[in-house]
Short mmCIF file of C-alpha atoms in Angstrom, two decimals:
data_model
loop_
_atom_site.label_atom_id
_atom_site.label_comp_id
_atom_site.label_asym_id
_atom_site.label_seq_id
_atom_site.Cartn_x
_atom_site.Cartn_y
_atom_site.Cartn_z
CA UNK A 1 30.98 -31.64 -7.43
CA UNK A 2 28.87 -30.88 -4.85
CA UNK A 3 25.31 -32.97 -5.04
CA UNK A 4 22.20 -31.47 -4.45
CA UNK A 5 19.82 -32.13 -1.56
CA UNK A 6 17.04 -33.78 -2.50
CA UNK A 7 13.38 -32.18 -2.77
CA UNK A 8 12.00 -33.31 1.05
CA UNK A 9 9.05 -35.03 0.97
CA UNK A 10 8.13 -31.97 3.23
CA UNK A 11 7.78 -30.00 0.67
CA UNK A 12 5.87 -32.12 -1.71
CA UNK A 13 3.18 -32.22 0.84
CA UNK A 14 2.49 -28.75 0.13
CA UNK A 15 0.80 -30.04 -3.84
CA UNK A 16 -1.39 -33.02 -2.12
CA UNK A 17 -4.80 -32.77 -3.64
CA UNK A 18 -7.18 -31.09 -1.11
CA UNK A 19 -11.25 -30.31 -1.10
CA UNK A 20 -13.00 -28.94 -3.58
CA UNK A 21 -14.00 -25.73 -2.18
CA UNK A 22 -16.71 -24.51 -4.93
CA UNK A 23 -19.24 -22.20 -3.71
CA UNK A 24 -23.00 -23.50 -3.13
CA UNK A 25 -24.19 -22.26 -6.02
CA UNK A 26 -22.54 -24.99 -8.42
CA UNK A 27 -25.10 -27.00 -6.97
CA UNK A 28 -28.35 -25.52 -8.69
CA UNK A 29 -26.43 -26.45 -11.88
CA UNK A 30 -29.00 -29.41 -14.27
CA UNK A 31 -26.87 -32.17 -15.35
CA UNK A 32 -27.36 -30.10 -18.62
CA UNK A 33 -25.79 -27.28 -18.03
CA UNK A 34 -22.74 -28.90 -16.12
CA UNK A 35 -22.15 -30.79 -19.04
CA UNK A 36 -21.72 -27.42 -21.07
CA UNK A 37 -20.42 -25.12 -18.37
CA UNK A 38 -16.33 -24.81 -17.41
CA UNK A 39 -15.44 -27.83 -15.28
CA UNK A 40 -12.32 -27.75 -16.86
CA UNK A 41 -12.15 -24.50 -15.87
CA UNK A 42 -12.55 -24.78 -12.49
CA UNK A 43 -10.18 -27.88 -12.09
CA UNK A 44 -7.26 -25.49 -13.66
CA UNK A 45 -8.29 -23.48 -10.79
CA UNK A 46 -8.82 -25.69 -7.89
CA UNK A 47 -5.40 -26.89 -9.05
CA UNK A 48 -4.09 -22.81 -8.59
CA UNK A 49 -6.08 -23.32 -5.02
CA UNK A 50 -3.62 -25.66 -4.02
CA UNK A 51 -0.46 -23.73 -5.90
CA UNK A 52 -0.11 -20.45 -3.95
CA UNK A 53 -2.05 -21.12 -0.81
CA UNK A 54 1.47 -23.90 -0.93
CA UNK A 55 2.92 -20.77 -1.73
CA UNK A 56 3.40 -18.17 0.64
CA UNK A 57 6.79 -17.31 0.21
CA UNK A 58 9.00 -17.21 -2.96
CA UNK A 59 10.98 -19.62 -1.39
CA UNK A 60 8.04 -21.91 -1.08
CA UNK A 61 6.38 -20.85 -4.73
CA UNK A 62 9.90 -22.66 -6.25
CA UNK A 63 9.83 -25.52 -4.43
CA UNK A 64 6.04 -26.37 -5.52
CA UNK A 65 7.36 -25.21 -9.99
CA UNK A 66 9.94 -28.14 -8.96
CA UNK A 67 8.05 -31.16 -7.82
CA UNK A 68 5.50 -30.11 -10.78
CA UNK A 69 8.65 -29.76 -12.94
CA UNK A 70 10.21 -32.86 -11.44
CA UNK A 71 6.84 -34.51 -11.50
CA UNK A 72 6.80 -33.65 -15.61
CA UNK A 73 10.15 -35.16 -16.33
CA UNK A 74 12.02 -32.36 -15.26
CA UNK A 75 15.86 -33.33 -14.63
CA UNK A 76 17.82 -30.80 -11.99
CA UNK A 77 21.54 -29.37 -12.70
CA UNK A 78 23.47 -26.58 -10.93
CA UNK A 79 24.73 -23.05 -12.63
CA UNK A 80 27.88 -24.00 -10.06
CA UNK A 81 28.47 -27.43 -12.97
CA UNK A 82 29.93 -28.35 -16.29
CA UNK A 83 26.39 -28.76 -18.87
CA UNK A 84 28.64 -30.26 -21.36
CA UNK A 85 27.45 -34.66 -20.73
CA UNK A 86 24.37 -33.37 -19.16
CA UNK A 87 22.37 -30.76 -21.18
CA UNK A 88 20.96 -32.26 -24.84
CA UNK A 89 18.12 -31.71 -27.43
CA UNK A 90 15.10 -33.38 -26.60
CA UNK A 91 16.06 -32.91 -22.52
CA UNK A 92 14.50 -31.01 -20.82
CA UNK A 93 15.94 -29.35 -17.62
CA UNK A 94 15.19 -26.72 -14.50
CA UNK A 95 17.84 -24.80 -12.13
CA UNK A 96 17.41 -22.61 -9.06
CA UNK A 97 18.89 -19.63 -7.46
CA UNK A 98 18.69 -18.85 -3.88
CA UNK A 99 15.76 -21.32 -3.62
CA UNK A 100 13.54 -17.71 -4.92
CA UNK A 101 14.44 -17.95 -8.47
CA UNK A 102 13.98 -20.68 -10.62
CA UNK A 103 14.17 -21.54 -13.80
CA UNK A 104 12.88 -24.16 -16.25
CA UNK A 105 13.73 -24.95 -20.20
CA UNK A 106 12.71 -28.02 -22.55
CA UNK A 107 15.57 -28.22 -25.55
CA UNK A 108 14.01 -29.43 -29.12
CA UNK A 109 15.36 -32.85 -30.66
CA UNK A 110 15.93 -30.04 -34.08
CA UNK A 111 17.94 -27.54 -32.46
CA UNK A 112 21.36 -25.68 -33.60
CA UNK A 113 23.79 -23.15 -31.69
CA UNK A 114 22.63 -20.38 -33.06
CA UNK A 115 18.63 -21.08 -32.79
CA UNK A 116 16.44 -19.24 -31.03
CA UNK A 117 14.64 -19.01 -27.22
CA UNK A 118 11.05 -19.67 -26.44
CA UNK A 119 11.09 -17.35 -22.71
CA UNK A 120 8.33 -16.24 -20.53
CA UNK A 121 9.18 -15.07 -17.51
CA UNK A 122 7.80 -13.87 -14.73
CA UNK A 123 8.01 -12.92 -10.35
CA UNK A 124 8.05 -15.19 -7.62
CA UNK A 125 7.45 -12.33 -4.72
CA UNK A 126 4.58 -10.43 -3.62
CA UNK A 127 3.88 -7.79 -1.11
CA UNK A 128 4.65 -8.52 2.49
CA UNK A 129 5.52 -7.91 5.81
CA UNK A 130 8.96 -9.08 6.82
CA UNK A 131 10.60 -9.74 9.98
CA UNK A 132 13.34 -7.67 11.10
CA UNK A 133 16.72 -8.39 12.30
CA UNK A 134 15.95 -7.77 15.12
CA UNK A 135 12.22 -8.20 16.18
CA UNK A 136 11.39 -7.88 20.01
CA UNK A 137 8.93 -5.76 20.60
CA UNK A 138 6.83 -5.18 23.83
CA UNK A 139 3.96 -2.36 24.37
CA UNK A 140 1.82 -1.88 26.96
CA UNK A 141 1.72 -5.31 28.14
CA UNK A 142 1.96 -6.78 24.54
CA UNK A 143 4.36 -8.78 22.85
CA UNK A 144 4.90 -7.27 19.48
CA UNK A 145 7.07 -8.13 16.19
CA UNK A 146 8.80 -5.75 14.67
CA UNK A 147 8.46 -5.99 10.67
CA UNK A 148 10.25 -4.32 7.21
CA UNK A 149 7.76 -3.71 4.36
CA UNK A 150 8.39 -5.37 1.33
CA UNK A 151 7.53 -3.61 -1.84
CA UNK A 152 4.17 -1.23 -2.42
CA UNK A 153 1.65 -3.13 -0.63
CA UNK A 154 -2.35 -1.36 0.73
CA UNK A 155 -1.18 -2.07 4.00
CA UNK A 156 -4.75 -0.84 5.17
CA UNK A 157 -5.62 -4.06 4.13
CA UNK A 158 -3.76 -5.95 6.07
CA UNK A 159 -5.52 -4.87 9.38
CA UNK A 160 -7.82 -7.25 10.87
CA UNK A 161 -6.82 -10.17 9.66
CA UNK A 162 -4.83 -13.72 10.69
CA UNK A 163 -1.03 -13.78 10.21
CA UNK A 164 0.93 -15.95 10.41
CA UNK A 165 4.82 -16.63 9.88
CA UNK A 166 6.17 -18.09 6.37
CA UNK A 167 9.86 -18.20 5.12
CA UNK A 168 13.31 -19.93 4.80
CA UNK A 169 15.18 -21.11 8.23
CA UNK A 170 19.02 -21.68 8.63
CA UNK A 171 19.51 -24.65 10.45
CA UNK A 172 23.05 -26.29 11.84
CA UNK A 173 22.70 -29.97 12.16
CA UNK A 174 24.48 -32.85 13.60
CA UNK A 175 27.51 -32.39 11.65
CA UNK A 176 27.53 -28.70 11.82
CA UNK A 177 26.97 -28.56 8.76
CA UNK A 178 24.04 -25.72 7.89
CA UNK A 179 21.22 -25.63 5.84
CA UNK A 180 18.13 -24.02 4.85
CA UNK A 181 14.83 -25.67 5.92
CA UNK A 182 11.26 -24.21 4.52
CA UNK A 183 8.52 -23.34 7.67
CA UNK A 184 5.56 -22.16 7.25
CA UNK A 185 2.94 -22.08 10.60
CA UNK A 186 -0.66 -23.22 9.31
CA UNK A 187 -1.48 -21.52 12.86
CA UNK A 188 -3.09 -18.15 13.20
CA UNK A 189 0.04 -16.24 15.79
CA UNK A 190 -0.21 -12.30 14.61
CA UNK A 191 -2.40 -9.48 13.93
CA UNK A 192 -2.48 -6.23 13.48
CA UNK A 193 -5.66 -4.48 14.63
CA UNK A 194 -7.16 -1.06 13.53
CA UNK A 195 -7.76 1.41 15.66
CA UNK A 196 -11.49 1.81 17.03
CA UNK A 197 -13.87 4.73 15.26
CA UNK A 198 -15.02 6.35 18.07
CA UNK A 199 -11.08 7.05 18.84
CA UNK A 200 -10.63 8.61 15.50
CA UNK A 201 -13.84 10.08 13.34
CA UNK A 202 -11.08 10.22 10.86
CA UNK A 203 -9.63 7.57 8.39
CA UNK A 204 -6.52 7.94 9.92
CA UNK A 205 -3.50 7.69 7.29
CA UNK A 206 -0.87 4.16 8.09
CA UNK A 207 2.69 5.10 9.35
CA UNK A 208 4.83 2.23 8.15
CA UNK A 209 7.18 2.62 11.37
CA UNK A 210 5.00 3.39 13.54
CA UNK A 211 1.24 1.77 13.44
CA UNK A 212 1.87 -1.98 11.85
CA UNK A 213 3.19 -3.22 14.92
CA UNK A 214 1.94 -6.35 14.72
CA UNK A 215 0.72 -8.15 18.03
CA UNK A 216 1.76 -11.67 19.06
CA UNK A 217 1.43 -12.25 22.21
CA UNK A 218 1.00 -11.01 26.45
CA UNK A 219 3.49 -10.42 28.12
CA UNK A 220 1.60 -12.36 31.12
CA UNK A 221 0.33 -15.08 28.79
CA UNK A 222 4.40 -15.68 28.25
CA UNK A 223 6.01 -15.32 31.52
CA UNK A 224 3.32 -17.99 33.22
CA UNK A 225 3.20 -20.31 29.40
CA UNK A 226 3.68 -24.08 31.46
CA UNK A 227 7.48 -25.78 30.20
CA UNK A 228 8.88 -21.52 29.43
CA UNK A 229 12.26 -22.23 30.61
CA UNK A 230 14.80 -19.36 30.75
CA UNK A 231 17.54 -19.20 28.07
CA UNK A 232 20.64 -19.52 29.27
CA UNK A 233 23.74 -17.68 28.29
CA UNK A 234 24.67 -18.80 25.27
CA UNK A 235 28.21 -17.24 25.35
CA UNK A 236 29.58 -14.47 23.17
CA UNK A 237 28.98 -14.44 19.51
CA UNK A 238 29.65 -11.97 16.89
CA UNK A 239 26.29 -10.73 16.45
CA UNK A 240 23.17 -11.98 19.46
CA UNK A 241 21.47 -15.46 18.97
CA UNK A 242 17.61 -15.08 17.20
CA UNK A 243 17.18 -16.58 21.27
CA UNK A 244 18.39 -13.11 22.18
CA UNK A 245 16.90 -10.95 19.38
CA UNK A 246 13.61 -12.46 18.59
CA UNK A 247 10.74 -13.58 20.72
CA UNK A 248 12.23 -16.75 22.62
CA UNK A 249 8.47 -17.20 21.99
CA UNK A 250 9.02 -17.60 17.87
CA UNK A 251 12.74 -18.89 17.84
CA UNK A 252 10.51 -21.96 19.06
CA UNK A 253 7.63 -22.23 16.79
CA UNK A 254 9.56 -21.60 14.35
CA UNK A 255 12.20 -24.71 14.90
CA UNK A 256 9.41 -26.95 15.23
CA UNK A 257 8.37 -26.63 12.54
CA UNK A 258 12.09 -26.74 11.05
CA UNK A 259 12.05 -29.75 12.97
CA UNK A 260 14.86 -28.96 15.31
CA UNK A 261 15.91 -27.66 18.82
CA UNK A 262 15.37 -23.66 19.15
CA UNK A 263 19.51 -23.63 19.41
CA UNK A 264 19.79 -25.42 15.97
CA UNK A 265 18.14 -21.70 14.48
CA UNK A 266 21.18 -19.96 13.27
CA UNK A 267 19.58 -17.06 11.42
CA UNK A 268 16.20 -17.03 9.39
CA UNK A 269 14.44 -14.76 6.45
CA UNK A 270 10.47 -14.74 7.64
CA UNK A 271 7.53 -13.54 6.41
CA UNK A 272 3.41 -12.97 7.54
CA UNK A 273 0.97 -14.26 5.48
CA UNK A 274 -2.58 -14.43 5.74
CA UNK A 275 -3.71 -17.96 6.72
CA UNK A 276 -7.31 -17.41 5.06
CA UNK A 277 -6.98 -19.81 2.50
CA UNK A 278 -7.24 -18.70 -1.70
CA UNK A 279 -11.26 -19.51 -3.04
CA UNK A 280 -13.25 -20.01 -5.96
CA UNK A 281 -16.30 -17.49 -5.29
CA UNK A 282 -18.92 -15.49 -6.55
CA UNK A 283 -23.06 -16.67 -7.66
CA UNK A 284 -21.86 -18.60 -10.89
CA UNK A 285 -18.20 -19.01 -9.49
CA UNK A 286 -16.36 -17.58 -11.14
CA UNK A 287 -14.52 -15.19 -9.58
CA UNK A 288 -10.58 -16.35 -7.63
CA UNK A 289 -10.30 -15.17 -4.08
CA UNK A 290 -6.65 -15.17 -3.19
CA UNK A 291 -3.45 -13.83 -1.60
CA UNK A 292 -0.76 -12.92 -3.45
CA UNK A 293 -2.75 -13.53 -7.42
CA UNK A 294 0.29 -10.50 -8.77
CA UNK A 295 2.25 -13.35 -9.49
CA UNK A 296 2.00 -15.89 -7.97
CA UNK A 297 -0.79 -16.16 -11.16
CA UNK A 298 1.20 -15.72 -14.06
CA UNK A 299 3.70 -18.03 -12.44
CA UNK A 300 1.68 -21.19 -12.26
CA UNK A 301 0.63 -20.60 -15.46
CA UNK A 302 3.96 -20.62 -17.25
CA UNK A 303 4.96 -23.38 -15.68
CA UNK A 304 2.26 -25.19 -16.51
CA UNK A 305 2.20 -23.66 -19.52
CA UNK A 306 5.46 -25.23 -20.67
CA UNK A 307 4.98 -28.59 -18.81
CA UNK A 308 1.78 -29.09 -21.27
CA UNK A 309 3.87 -28.16 -24.19
CA UNK A 310 5.67 -31.39 -23.57
CA UNK A 311 3.69 -33.40 -22.09
CA UNK A 312 3.37 -35.85 -25.55
CA UNK A 313 6.48 -37.97 -25.77
CA UNK A 314 6.78 -36.15 -28.91
CA UNK A 315 6.38 -32.72 -28.46
CA UNK A 316 10.38 -31.98 -29.18
CA UNK A 317 11.11 -34.74 -31.96
CA UNK A 318 10.45 -31.68 -34.41
CA UNK A 319 11.94 -29.26 -33.03
CA UNK A 320 14.87 -26.63 -33.53
CA UNK A 321 13.72 -24.02 -30.79
CA UNK A 322 14.69 -24.23 -27.01
CA UNK A 323 11.73 -23.13 -24.72
CA UNK A 324 11.77 -21.74 -21.42
CA UNK A 325 10.06 -20.35 -18.54
CA UNK A 326 12.02 -17.71 -14.79
CA UNK A 327 10.27 -17.22 -12.92
CA UNK A 328 12.77 -14.23 -10.67
CA UNK A 329 12.53 -13.37 -6.79
CA UNK A 330 12.62 -9.18 -5.82
CA UNK A 331 10.50 -7.66 -9.31
CA UNK A 332 8.25 -5.51 -6.81
CA UNK A 333 11.03 -3.77 -5.14
CA UNK A 334 13.23 -3.28 -8.37
CA UNK A 335 14.93 -6.38 -9.97
CA UNK A 336 17.85 -5.44 -8.22
CA UNK A 337 19.41 -8.69 -6.99
CA UNK A 338 21.65 -11.67 -7.88
CA UNK A 339 18.28 -13.21 -8.05
CA UNK A 340 16.08 -10.73 -9.61
CA UNK A 341 15.22 -9.88 -13.61
CA UNK A 342 18.42 -7.70 -12.97
CA UNK A 343 21.58 -9.81 -12.66
CA UNK A 344 23.56 -12.45 -14.90
CA UNK A 345 20.92 -15.09 -14.62
CA UNK A 346 19.31 -14.81 -17.79
CA UNK A 347 21.88 -13.91 -20.33
CA UNK A 348 23.81 -15.97 -18.97
CA UNK A 349 22.11 -19.13 -19.30
CA UNK A 350 21.23 -17.97 -22.35
CA UNK A 351 24.45 -18.01 -23.74
CA UNK A 352 25.33 -21.43 -22.51
CA UNK A 353 22.42 -22.84 -24.11
CA UNK A 354 22.69 -20.98 -27.42
CA UNK A 355 25.86 -22.70 -28.39
CA UNK A 356 25.05 -26.77 -27.05
CA UNK A 357 25.57 -28.52 -29.59
CA UNK A 358 23.29 -30.12 -31.73
CA UNK A 359 22.20 -33.96 -31.45
CA UNK A 360 24.51 -36.87 -32.38
CA UNK A 361 22.68 -38.40 -34.77
CA UNK A 362 22.31 -35.21 -36.99
CA UNK A 363 24.16 -35.78 -39.50
CA UNK A 364 25.12 -31.60 -40.25
CA UNK A 365 27.49 -30.56 -37.45
CA UNK A 366 29.32 -28.22 -39.17
CA UNK A 367 27.45 -24.69 -37.96
CA UNK A 368 27.72 -23.88 -41.57
CA UNK A 369 24.16 -21.86 -40.61
CA UNK A 370 24.87 -19.52 -38.26
CA UNK A 371 28.36 -19.13 -39.14
CA UNK A 372 31.18 -18.47 -36.51
CA UNK A 373 30.09 -20.45 -33.88
CA UNK A 374 31.45 -17.71 -30.93
CA UNK A 375 28.79 -15.49 -32.50
CA UNK A 376 25.49 -17.73 -32.10
CA UNK A 377 25.14 -16.33 -28.41
CA UNK A 378 24.47 -13.06 -30.46
CA UNK A 379 22.40 -14.98 -33.02
CA UNK A 380 19.95 -16.56 -30.57
CA UNK A 381 19.62 -13.25 -28.52
CA UNK A 382 18.09 -11.06 -32.14
CA UNK A 383 15.76 -13.80 -33.40
CA UNK A 384 14.29 -15.05 -29.51
CA UNK A 385 11.11 -13.59 -27.82
CA UNK A 386 9.68 -13.08 -24.44
CA UNK A 387 7.27 -12.59 -23.16
CA UNK A 388 6.58 -10.33 -19.59
CA UNK A 389 4.00 -11.93 -18.01
CA UNK A 390 2.58 -10.50 -15.05
CA UNK A 391 -1.11 -9.36 -13.30
CA UNK A 392 -3.32 -7.06 -15.24
CA UNK A 393 -5.78 -4.27 -13.80
CA UNK A 394 -9.10 -5.04 -14.83
CA UNK A 395 -11.69 -2.72 -15.32
CA UNK A 396 -13.25 -1.49 -12.02
CA UNK A 397 -16.67 -1.00 -11.56
CA UNK A 398 -16.90 1.29 -8.59
CA UNK A 399 -14.11 3.89 -10.64
CA UNK A 400 -14.70 3.62 -14.15
CA UNK A 401 -13.03 6.72 -14.17
CA UNK A 402 -10.42 5.41 -13.87
CA UNK A 403 -10.13 3.30 -17.13
CA UNK A 404 -8.93 4.52 -20.63
CA UNK A 405 -12.48 4.57 -22.47
CA UNK A 406 -11.65 1.69 -25.35
CA UNK A 407 -9.23 -1.10 -23.67
CA UNK A 408 -10.94 -1.57 -20.79
CA UNK A 409 -10.07 -5.39 -19.68
CA UNK A 410 -12.94 -7.56 -18.55
CA UNK A 411 -12.13 -10.77 -15.82
CA UNK A 412 -12.75 -14.28 -17.42
CA UNK A 413 -12.66 -12.80 -21.37
CA UNK A 414 -8.87 -13.75 -21.89
CA UNK A 415 -4.97 -12.66 -20.53
CA UNK A 416 -4.46 -8.84 -21.52
CA UNK A 417 -1.64 -7.01 -23.59
CA UNK A 418 -0.42 -4.27 -21.86
CA UNK A 419 0.90 -1.46 -23.75
CA UNK A 420 2.75 1.27 -22.72
CA UNK A 421 4.05 4.48 -25.38
CA UNK A 422 6.45 5.07 -22.84
CA UNK A 423 7.80 1.97 -22.47
CA UNK A 424 6.51 1.12 -19.29
CA UNK A 425 5.56 -2.07 -21.11
CA UNK A 426 8.06 -3.27 -23.98
CA UNK A 427 4.97 -4.01 -25.98
CA UNK A 428 5.03 -3.21 -30.04
CA UNK A 429 3.14 -4.22 -33.00
CA UNK A 430 5.64 -6.97 -34.05
CA UNK A 431 4.67 -8.97 -30.79
CA UNK A 432 0.89 -7.93 -31.01
CA UNK A 433 0.98 -9.51 -34.72
CA UNK A 434 2.57 -12.56 -33.01
CA UNK A 435 1.33 -13.25 -29.96
CA UNK A 436 -2.28 -13.02 -32.27
CA UNK A 437 -1.04 -15.96 -34.43
CA UNK A 438 -0.42 -18.08 -30.74
CA UNK A 439 -3.63 -17.31 -29.57
CA UNK A 440 -5.38 -17.89 -32.70
CA UNK A 441 -3.26 -21.58 -32.71
CA UNK A 442 -4.04 -22.34 -29.04
CA UNK A 443 -6.18 -25.60 -27.90
CA UNK A 444 -9.25 -25.09 -26.31
CA UNK A 445 -11.26 -26.64 -24.11
CA UNK A 446 -14.14 -27.92 -24.26
CA UNK A 447 -14.98 -25.59 -20.77
CA UNK A 448 -13.77 -22.34 -22.17
CA UNK A 449 -16.08 -19.13 -22.73
CA UNK A 450 -15.46 -18.03 -25.93
CA UNK A 451 -17.08 -18.87 -28.81
CA UNK A 452 -14.77 -19.39 -31.60
CA UNK A 453 -13.73 -23.04 -32.65
CA UNK A 454 -10.24 -22.56 -31.47
CA UNK A 455 -8.54 -20.66 -30.28
CA UNK A 456 -8.01 -18.28 -26.85
CA UNK A 457 -9.53 -14.97 -26.26
CA UNK A 458 -7.26 -11.92 -25.89
CA UNK A 459 -7.36 -8.15 -24.64
CA UNK A 460 -5.86 -4.92 -24.70
CA UNK A 461 -4.52 -2.56 -21.79
CA UNK A 462 -3.40 1.30 -21.63
CA UNK A 463 -3.50 3.72 -18.88
CA UNK A 464 -4.87 6.66 -18.84
CA UNK A 465 -2.50 9.72 -20.29
CA UNK A 466 -3.35 11.63 -17.06
CA UNK A 467 -2.66 8.17 -14.70
CA UNK A 468 0.38 7.15 -13.50
CA UNK A 469 1.63 3.25 -15.32
CA UNK A 470 3.19 0.51 -13.32
CA UNK A 471 5.83 -1.96 -14.85
CA UNK A 472 7.57 -4.83 -15.57
CA UNK A 473 10.99 -7.30 -15.57
CA UNK A 474 10.40 -6.68 -19.65
CA UNK A 475 11.44 -3.69 -20.80
CA UNK A 476 15.66 -3.56 -18.71
CA UNK A 477 15.47 -7.86 -20.06
CA UNK A 478 14.50 -6.46 -23.56
CA UNK A 479 17.05 -3.52 -23.54
CA UNK A 480 20.03 -5.14 -22.06
CA UNK A 481 18.99 -8.65 -23.59
CA UNK A 482 18.26 -6.92 -27.14
CA UNK A 483 15.40 -9.80 -27.45
CA UNK A 484 11.80 -8.50 -29.35
CA UNK A 485 9.03 -8.87 -25.84
CA UNK A 486 5.74 -8.28 -25.15
CA UNK A 487 4.02 -7.21 -21.63
CA UNK A 488 0.69 -8.96 -21.51
CA UNK A 489 -0.89 -10.45 -17.77
CA UNK A 490 -3.58 -11.59 -16.57
CA UNK A 491 -6.85 -8.93 -15.57
CA UNK A 492 -7.36 -8.78 -11.45
CA UNK A 493 -8.75 -6.45 -9.33
CA UNK A 494 -7.29 -5.05 -5.79
CA UNK A 495 -3.14 -5.36 -6.80
CA UNK A 496 -1.45 -5.34 -4.22
CA UNK A 497 -4.13 -5.87 -1.82
CA UNK A 498 -4.02 -8.94 0.95
CA UNK A 499 -6.66 -10.30 -0.94
CA UNK A 500 -6.52 -9.85 -4.98
CA UNK A 501 -9.39 -11.06 -7.28
CA UNK A 502 -9.12 -12.35 -11.08
CA UNK A 503 -11.43 -14.67 -13.03
CA UNK A 504 -11.43 -18.40 -12.68
CA UNK A 505 -11.65 -18.88 -16.68
CA UNK A 506 -8.55 -16.88 -17.52
CA UNK A 507 -6.12 -19.72 -15.77
CA UNK A 508 -7.24 -22.32 -18.57
CA UNK A 509 -6.78 -18.43 -21.23
CA UNK A 510 -3.42 -18.11 -19.89
CA UNK A 511 -1.94 -22.36 -19.47
CA UNK A 512 -3.55 -22.44 -23.25
CA UNK A 513 -1.85 -19.46 -24.15
CA UNK A 514 1.11 -20.66 -22.90
CA UNK A 515 1.31 -23.30 -24.25
CA UNK A 516 0.60 -22.05 -27.90
CA UNK A 517 3.95 -19.94 -27.99
CA UNK A 518 5.68 -22.63 -26.70
CA UNK A 519 4.55 -25.10 -29.21
CA UNK A 520 4.29 -22.72 -32.11
CA UNK A 521 7.12 -20.40 -31.92
CA UNK A 522 9.65 -21.59 -33.74
CA UNK A 523 6.98 -21.53 -36.77
CA UNK A 524 5.65 -18.64 -36.37
CA UNK A 525 9.71 -16.85 -35.92
CA UNK A 526 10.68 -17.13 -38.97
CA UNK A 527 7.00 -15.03 -40.91
CA UNK A 528 7.16 -12.07 -38.72
CA UNK A 529 9.57 -10.40 -40.59
CA UNK A 530 10.77 -6.41 -39.11
CA UNK A 531 14.34 -6.33 -39.88
#
């Protein structure tokens, strides 16, 4: 049995507290106004800013989530190990796959094989540029880097931004073992300049192969760089070494971030990210301006909702279900990978958990209530519920005709139920009824902008009949598992831009909603009858 390397201290620094970044407008509020305003919502939003800034890649998002889970008492386990002596009713656990997908669950102390699982699924990836296997490029004495588009980004928004590198580096340590290390270069290294308006009087279409070569330096400056040495002959290798395939200085910078010599870098998976930090904006601090809202916002809310649902020492004492989150990689490119939502990960974990024995202290060990133990997996699937949590579209005031007239989500008015008759979303009426009851029972903080005495608000969204509709992990997971499912997400603008926008208070709304789902699903499941 191989042990799992612990989370490195360098990874945990992603979650260090940061100075608050509220706009000056907050300073002019009177004491009475501040006491009645949404300070807790701002604190939750500020916490999200730390999460998203520390998560420029799916690998970093998983490390950030894992650190939060471990702090809340979750124990790391591995797929390759037997769970017979590890997973027990009342326990809290998490696991990762490829370092870019993470799944966590808490087992109720009254769990029995075949009982339901309440699941929230989201994704850790966002549209970006990825460094090509051979990226070294030079044109007109500029040093450039070859990149590949990942997902369906609004690529024009990446022009004229201060970009840098982040990702996973495979390094050979002194013992000869090859291990992964995460890097995030804070310094702006790259830029994709726009063509001056004087040279093109019309909007130039972006050719993703020709116009997206970031500039990283000049040939002259690199030639005259102090301390520069020529790379010695590294001998024959099946594949050219990183210093042969990429600019030497790029490899050196990445190696410095990884804490190794450049010669120890075996390979890497690096993406470009915007170095501008996420911030709270709007004249009354009602907005979040950030990269990767789609879908790190719902990933964050899923993690925090699960953690909040089990923060009480007695939270699992009377619980008969398993509370689970699954944050997948590769949703933006179809989820068809070993760590994507179309992999065997979720079915395999549910199968293993569906037959998890009841507590040793439980007097009923006959499994009579589920019949044959071999059917526990199928029974669990039939009574479980999956929330597919992916960001939703807020109505855009400059393009009102693009939205259906009666389903127009507003920021800061609650999480959005996404409906599509053609099954691009998996929502149906039974799911809507369940979510309404979950929202009604949600614990509301004093920060809520909603006027009801309890609960959190929710909204609905449907695309126009003459508009295309995106999709999520919901439809194919519900089809594969046969599990009931509903699609939702917080409303945002500028989806797939390098800089997106959403509401401050909706962070708290979603966390409260997910907390309520985990707390009340076990009770509600038996009360909403269809079959």
